[in-house]
Coordinates of N, CA and C in Angstrom, one line a residue:
M297 N 112.5 119.1 92.0 CA 112.3 117.6 92.0 C 111.4 117.2 92.9
S298 N 110.9 115.4 92.1 CA 109.5 115.4 93.5 C 110.5 114.3 94.3
K299 N 109.6 114.6 95.7 CA 110.7 113.7 97.2 C 110.2 112.6 97.1
V300 N 111.0 111.2 97.4 CA 110.4 110.2 97.3 C 111.3 109.1 98.1
I301 N 110.4 108.4 99.3 CA 110.7 108.1 100.7 C 111.1 107.2 100.2
D302 N 112.8 106.5 101.2 CA 113.0 105.0 101.3 C 112.0 104.3 102.4
G303 N 112.4 103.3 101.9 CA 111.2 102.2 102.9 C 109.7 101.8 102.9
L304 N 109.7 103.2 101.4 CA 108.2 102.8 101.3 C 108.4 101.9 100.3
L305 N 107.1 101.5 99.5 CA 107.0 100.5 98.2 C 106.4 101.9 97.3
Y306 N 106.4 101.6 96.1 CA 105.6 102.5 95.5 C 105.1 101.7 93.8
S307 N 103.4 101.8 93.4 CA 102.9 101.8 92.1 C 103.3 102.7 90.6
E308 N 102.7 101.6 89.5 CA 103.1 102.7 88.5 C 101.9 103.8 88.7
S309 N 100.8 103.0 89.1 CA 100.2 104.5 88.7 C 100.1 105.7 89.8
H310 N 101.6 105.2 90.8 CA 102.1 107.0 92.1 C 100.9 106.2 93.2
E311 N 100.2 105.2 93.6 CA 100.6 105.2 95.1 C 101.4 104.7 95.8
W312 N 101.6 105.0 96.7 CA 102.8 104.7 97.8 C 102.6 103.4 98.9
V313 N 103.4 102.6 99.7 CA 102.4 101.4 100.1 C 103.8 101.7 101.1
K314 N 103.2 101.8 102.4 CA 103.7 101.9 104.0 C 103.4 100.6 104.4
V315 N 104.7 99.7 104.4 CA 103.9 98.3 105.0 C 103.8 98.0 106.6
D316 N 103.1 98.0 107.6 CA 102.6 97.4 109.1 C 102.1 96.1 109.4
G317 N 102.9 95.0 109.1 CA 101.9 93.2 109.6 C 101.6 93.4 108.6
D318 N 100.4 93.1 108.8 CA 99.2 92.6 107.3 C 98.9 94.0 106.9
V319 N 98.8 94.8 107.3 CA 98.2 96.2 106.9 C 99.3 97.0 106.0
A320 N 98.5 97.3 104.5 CA 99.0 98.2 104.4 C 98.7 99.6 104.2
I321 N 99.4 101.2 104.6 CA 98.8 102.1 104.2 C 98.9 102.7 103.0
I322 N 98.5 103.2 102.7 CA 98.5 103.7 100.6 C 98.0 105.5 100.8
G323 N 99.0 105.5 100.3 CA 98.8 107.4 99.7 C 98.9 107.8 98.5
V324 N 99.0 108.5 98.2 CA 99.8 109.3 96.6 C 101.2 109.8 96.7
S325 N 102.0 109.6 95.4 CA 103.2 110.1 95.8 C 103.4 111.9 95.8
D326 N 104.8 112.1 96.2 CA 104.7 113.7 96.0 C 104.3 114.0 94.1
Y327 N 105.0 113.1 93.4 CA 105.1 113.5 92.2 C 103.4 113.4 91.4
A328 N 102.8 111.8 92.3 CA 101.4 112.7 91.6 C 100.5 113.8 92.2
Q329 N 101.2 114.0 93.6 CA 100.1 115.8 93.5 C 100.5 117.2 93.2
A330 N 101.6 116.8 92.8 CA 102.6 118.2 92.6 C 101.8 118.1 90.8
E331 N 101.6 116.5 90.2 CA 101.6 117.4 88.5 C 100.0 117.2 88.6
M332 N 99.2 116.9 89.4 CA 97.9 117.2 89.7 C 97.8 118.7 90.3
G333 N 98.5 119.3 90.9 CA 98.0 120.7 91.6 C 97.3 120.4 92.7
E334 N 96.9 121.6 92.9 CA 95.7 121.8 94.0 C 94.6 121.0 94.3
I335 N 94.5 120.0 95.3 CA 93.7 119.2 94.9 C 92.0 119.7 96.2
T336 N 91.2 119.4 95.2 CA 89.9 120.0 96.1 C 88.9 119.0 96.4
Y337 N 89.6 118.3 96.2 CA 88.4 116.7 96.9 C 88.8 115.4 96.8
V338 N 88.9 114.5 97.2 CA 89.2 113.4 98.0 C 87.6 112.6 97.9
D339 N 87.8 111.6 96.7 CA 86.5 110.5 97.0 C 87.1 109.2 97.4
L340 N 86.9 108.6 99.1 CA 87.3 107.4 99.3 C 86.1 106.4 99.6
P341 N 87.1 105.7 99.6 CA 85.6 104.4 99.7 C 85.5 103.9 101.3
G342 N 84.7 103.4 101.2 CA 83.8 103.2 102.8 C 85.0 102.2 104.0
E343 N 85.0 102.1 105.1 CA 85.6 101.2 105.3 C 85.1 99.7 105.4
G344 N 85.4 98.3 105.6 CA 84.9 97.0 105.6 C 84.3 96.8 103.7
D345 N 85.0 97.9 103.0 CA 85.1 97.5 101.4 C 86.1 96.3 100.6
E346 N 86.0 95.6 100.2 CA 87.4 95.0 100.0 C 87.4 95.4 98.5
I347 N 89.1 95.5 98.3 CA 89.0 96.3 96.9 C 90.5 95.3 96.5
E348 N 90.7 95.3 95.2 CA 91.6 94.8 94.9 C 92.5 95.3 94.1
K349 N 93.8 94.3 94.5 CA 95.5 94.9 93.8 C 94.6 95.3 91.9
G350 N 95.1 96.9 91.9 CA 94.6 97.4 90.3 C 93.5 97.9 90.3
E351 N 92.8 97.6 91.1 CA 90.8 98.4 90.6 C 91.1 99.4 91.4
D352 N 90.1 100.7 91.2 CA 90.3 101.9 91.3 C 89.3 102.1 93.4
F353 N 89.5 102.6 93.7 CA 89.3 102.6 95.4 C 89.1 103.7 95.5
G354 N 88.8 104.9 94.6 CA 88.0 106.2 95.1 C 89.2 107.3 93.9
A355 N 89.1 108.5 94.6 CA 89.7 109.6 93.3 C 90.2 110.8 94.3
L356 N 91.1 111.5 93.0 CA 91.9 112.7 93.7 C 91.2 113.9 92.7
E357 N 90.5 114.7 92.9 CA 90.1 115.7 91.9 C 90.9 117.5 92.1
S358 N 91.7 117.3 91.3 CA 92.3 119.3 91.2 C 91.5 119.7 90.7
V359 N 91.5 121.3 90.2 CA 91.3 121.8 89.9 C 91.8 121.3 88.4
K360 N 93.1 121.4 88.1 CA 93.3 121.0 86.6 C 92.5 119.5 86.5
A361 N 93.1 118.3 86.8 CA 92.0 116.9 86.5 C 91.2 116.2 88.0
A362 N 90.6 115.6 87.2 CA 90.0 113.9 88.2 C 91.0 112.9 88.0
S363 N 91.7 112.1 88.7 CA 92.2 110.8 88.6 C 92.2 110.0 89.5
E364 N 92.1 109.3 88.6 CA 91.4 107.7 89.6 C 92.5 107.1 91.1
L365 N 92.2 106.0 91.8 CA 92.9 105.9 92.8 C 93.0 104.9 92.3
Y366 N 94.5 104.0 92.2 CA 94.6 102.6 92.3 C 95.4 101.7 93.6
S367 N 94.7 100.7 94.1 CA 95.2 100.1 95.2 C 96.2 99.0 94.3
P368 N 97.2 99.5 95.0 CA 98.8 98.6 94.9 C 98.6 97.2 95.7
V369 N 97.5 96.8 96.6 CA 97.3 95.7 96.3 C 96.0 95.4 97.3
S370 N 95.4 93.7 97.1 CA 94.1 93.7 97.5 C 93.6 93.3 99.3
G371 N 92.7 93.4 99.8 CA 92.6 93.5 101.0 C 91.4 94.3 101.4
T372 N 90.9 94.6 102.7 CA 89.9 94.9 102.9 C 90.2 96.3 103.4
V373 N 89.3 97.4 103.6 CA 89.8 98.8 103.9 C 89.5 98.9 105.7
E374 N 90.8 98.8 106.0 CA 90.4 98.9 107.8 C 90.2 99.8 107.6
A375 N 91.1 101.1 107.4 CA 90.1 103.2 107.4 C 90.1 103.7 106.7
V376 N 89.7 104.9 107.0 CA 90.1 106.4 105.7 C 90.6 107.0 106.7
N377 N 91.4 107.9 105.8 CA 91.8 109.2 106.3 C 90.9 110.4 106.6
E378 N 90.1 110.1 107.2 CA 88.5 111.1 107.4 C 88.8 112.5 107.5
D379 N 90.3 112.6 107.8 CA 90.7 114.4 107.6 C 90.4 115.1 106.3
L380 N 91.3 113.8 105.5 CA 91.2 114.4 104.0 C 89.3 114.8 103.8
D381 N 88.3 114.7 104.0 CA 87.1 114.9 103.3 C 87.0 116.6 103.8
G382 N 87.4 117.6 104.8 CA 87.3 118.5 105.1 C 88.5 119.1 104.2
N383 N 89.5 119.1 104.0 CA 91.2 119.5 103.5 C 91.2 118.5 102.8
P384 N 90.7 118.3 101.6 CA 91.8 117.7 101.0 C 93.5 117.9 100.6
Q385 N 93.3 119.6 100.6 CA 94.5 120.0 100.4 C 95.8 119.4 101.3
L386 N 95.8 118.4 102.4 CA 96.7 118.1 103.1 C 97.7 117.7 101.7
I387 N 96.9 116.6 101.3 CA 97.9 115.8 100.7 C 98.8 116.4 99.8
N388 N 98.7 117.7 99.1 CA 99.4 118.7 98.9 C 100.5 119.0 100.1
E389 N 100.1 119.3 101.0 CA 101.0 119.8 102.2 C 102.3 118.5 102.2
D390 N 101.5 117.8 102.8 CA 102.6 116.0 102.8 C 102.1 115.2 102.3
P391 N 102.3 114.6 101.1 CA 101.6 113.7 100.4 C 102.2 112.2 101.4
Y392 N 103.3 112.3 102.1 CA 103.4 110.8 102.3 C 103.2 111.0 104.1
S393 N 102.8 112.2 105.0 CA 102.1 111.5 106.0 C 100.5 111.6 106.5
N394 N 100.1 112.5 104.9 CA 98.1 111.7 104.7 C 97.5 110.9 104.2
W395 N 97.9 109.8 105.1 CA 97.8 108.3 103.8 C 96.3 109.1 103.8
I396 N 95.6 107.9 103.0 CA 94.4 107.9 102.2 C 93.9 106.7 103.0
I397 N 94.4 105.2 102.6 CA 93.7 104.5 103.2 C 94.8 103.7 103.8
K398 N 93.8 103.0 104.8 CA 94.4 101.5 105.2 C 94.0 100.1 104.8
V399 N 95.1 99.4 104.7 CA 94.2 98.1 104.1 C 94.3 97.0 104.6
K400 N 93.8 96.1 105.2 CA 94.3 95.0 105.9 C 94.5 93.7 104.3
M401 N 95.5 93.4 103.9 CA 95.7 92.9 102.9 C 95.7 91.3 102.8
S402 N 94.9 90.8 102.0 CA 94.4 90.0 102.2 C 96.3 88.2 101.5
D403 N 96.8 89.3 100.5 CA 98.0 88.2 100.2 C 98.9 89.6 99.8
D404 N 100.0 89.5 101.0 CA 100.7 89.7 101.5 C 102.2 89.6 99.8
S405 N 102.4 88.8 99.6 CA 103.3 88.6 98.2 C 102.6 89.0 97.0
E406 N 101.7 90.0 97.1 CA 101.3 90.7 96.2 C 102.6 92.3 95.8
L407 N 103.2 93.0 97.3 CA 104.1 93.6 97.2 C 104.9 93.0 96.5
G408 N 105.0 92.6 96.3 CA 106.8 92.1 96.0 C 106.5 92.3 94.5
E409 N 105.1 93.5 93.7 CA 105.0 93.7 92.1 C 105.4 95.6 92.3
L410 N 105.5 95.7 93.8 CA 106.3 97.1 93.6 C 107.3 97.2 93.9
M411 N 107.3 98.9 93.2 CA 108.9 99.0 93.1 C 109.8 99.9 94.2
S412 N 111.0 99.9 94.4 CA 111.8 100.8 96.0 C 111.4 101.7 95.4
A413 N 112.0 102.5 96.6 CA 112.1 104.4 95.8 C 112.6 104.0 95.0
A414 N 114.3 103.8 95.0 CA 115.0 103.9 93.9 C 114.9 103.7 93.1
D415 N 113.4 102.3 92.5 CA 113.0 102.2 91.1 C 111.9 102.8 90.7
Y416 N 111.4 103.8 91.7 CA 110.3 104.8 91.1 C 110.6 106.1 91.0
E417 N 111.9 106.5 91.8 CA 112.7 108.1 91.7 C 113.1 107.6 89.3
K418 N 113.3 106.1 89.2 CA 114.2 106.2 87.5 C 113.1 106.6 87.0
S419 N 111.7 105.8 87.6 CA 110.6 105.6 86.6 C 109.8 106.6 86.1
I420 N 110.0 108.0 87.5 CA 109.7 108.8 87.3 C 110.5 109.9 86.5
G421 N 112.0 110.0 86.6 CA 113.1 110.8 86.5 C 113.5 111.0 85.2

C-alpha cells in the first residue's frame, strides 16, 4: 500500500504540497512514483519561472513512461531540487523527503482546492 503523509495536501494529479508560510514545497506522492517505476530523469523548471495552478511545470521520465508534473498552486519558482539532476531515483527512494520545487505562492486560497491526506488515501484506495 502506498504511503500517504498526514499534514501534506495532495492534488488529483498526485503531487503533494507542504506549506511553509507563503512557500509551497512540491513533490510527487509515493503512489505516483510506484506507478511510474524506476525514475530515470526529472525535467525541472528554472528558478524565477512563473507557474499557474493546473499547468505543467516539468516531467518525470521512467523506464515505463513519461509523466507531466502539474502545479497544485500558482506562483514563482523559488528553488529547484538540484540533487534530482544527477539522482532522479531519489524520488523512488523517498518521494516525501525529496521535493521537486519550492514555489512562492501568489494566491494561497488555491490550497483549499487540494485534498487532505485522508481524502487522497480514499482517491487512490
